[in-house]
Amino acid sequence: MTMIQQVLLELESDYHGRPYHVSGHALYRALARRVDAATRSSVAVSHGVFVPGEHGGYPDEHSQSGGAPYFGAGLRPVESYEDLFLFRDAAQRWLSASRPRDAQNTHDLRVHGGRIAFSPTVRFGLPQASRNSKRTMTWFVQFYLHDAGGSADSVPLDEDVLDGLRVGGARNYGLGETSLKDTQTVDLDTLDYSTLKDAERSFELELVSPYVTASEYPGADDQSVPWWWTPRPGGLRRRDERLVEDGDVYELETIDHGQVVGYGGPNPVETAKSGVLRVGTHSRYGFGEVRLRPVSEDRVPERARIAATREAGGGER
C-alpha cells in the first residue's frame, strides 16, 4: 500500500506569500509544530495549490463525469491516475466555461502596513439585469501528504492537526489563517493506470513543481537532470528558489515548473507513482512533482479544436 492523504483548506484571512501556491516547506513547518517527533521526521508534504470555490465539472480525462456548483470547494473521487491532478493543473480545466477564467485565476489585493496580501474571497459584480447582481467566491488550498519514512504510520494525520493551520508571512498579525474543509486518503497502488500501459505509445512529463538541482541547505547534494528526461529544443528553463528556516535563508537552483519534457524511461507506471511522491532533493518539501501522460493527448483540447477549424479553411483565430 502506498497511501497519500489529500487535504483541502479554506482560506479564512488575508494571505501574504506566493500568489499561486503555498510551498510544501511552509506547509511542513506549519504541521511540524503540531505533531510528535516521529511524525515530524517522516511526513512529506506537497506544494499547496490555490483552488477557487466555483462552479465546474470533470474534464474528459477524469474517471467521473458531470459537474456541480461550488465544484472546487470539496475533494473529488480518485479512481485513476489522472484524477490525482484535477485541482493541481495550473490551467484549472475543471472550471466552468461560463466563468471568467482570467479573473478566477487572480486574488484581490489588500495592503497591511506596507505588506501586499491576497484576499480569501473575491466579489464579482454582474449586470444589473442579472437575477443576482453580485456573488462571492472563496479560495481554497489543496495539497497532499505521504510517509517518506517507509511506513504508513504517520498518515493520515488527524483532522485536529490539519484544522487551523497558518501559512505565509505575517502570521503573528492574523494573516494566513485556514480551516480544514475536506480530507481523504488514496492508495496509489489501486488506481487505474491504463493510459500509461500501452507499450506502443510515447509519453511526456510535466513538471508540476520545480526540480532542485543545487541547494545551500546543509547535507543536500547536487542533482543532475534525470536520464529519463528528454528535453525539447531550447533547453530547460531554470529559476532560483529559497528555503527559510529559523531565520536562515538557503538558496536553491531549480528547473522551473510548468515545463514539458519527453519521457525516455522503460516503466511509465512506476515513474508515474514516483512522480506523485516526488523525486530529487527536497522532495519532502514539495519539489520534484511530475505528471506523466501520453504524448498524443493535447494538453489544451480547445486549442486542438481551434487548430482543426483553422486547417479546415477559416473560422476562429
Tab-separated table of C-alpha atoms in Angstrom, residues 27 57 70 81 91 111 130 142-143 148 150-151 159 164-165 169 186 197 248 257 259 277 279 284 292 295 302 311:
chain	number	residue	atom	x	y	z
A	27	LEU	CA	3.034	23.673	4.984
A	57	GLY	CA	-17.155	19.827	-13.917
A	70	TYR	CA	-19.011	25.064	-5.921
A	81	TYR	CA	-4.006	8.313	-12.019
A	91	ALA	CA	-4.981	25.837	-16.010
A	111	VAL	CA	-2.316	46.144	1.932
A	130	SER	CA	-28.989	39.683	-13.802
A	142	GLN	CA	-5.174	21.734	-1.990
A	143	PHE	CA	-2.130	19.636	-1.030
A	148	ALA	CA	8.550	9.227	3.352
A	150	GLY	CA	8.903	3.770	4.524
A	151	SER	CA	5.879	3.063	6.723
A	159	GLU	CA	-8.300	16.435	11.439
A	164	GLY	CA	-6.474	25.934	11.865
A	165	LEU	CA	-3.063	25.913	10.151
A	169	GLY	CA	4.066	35.685	6.147
A	186	VAL	CA	-5.825	7.472	-1.699
A	197	LYS	CA	0.257	0.779	-20.012
A	248	ASP	CA	18.378	31.353	7.819
A	257	HIS	CA	7.774	24.053	-13.043
A	259	GLN	CA	7.668	22.717	-18.462
A	277	LEU	CA	5.736	11.090	-4.324
A	279	VAL	CA	11.854	12.988	-6.995
A	284	ARG	CA	9.657	16.023	1.081
A	292	LEU	CA	3.186	11.606	-16.937
A	295	VAL	CA	2.220	12.377	-25.926
A	302	GLU	CA	-9.831	23.781	-27.006
A	311	GLU	CA	-6.968	23.817	-41.115
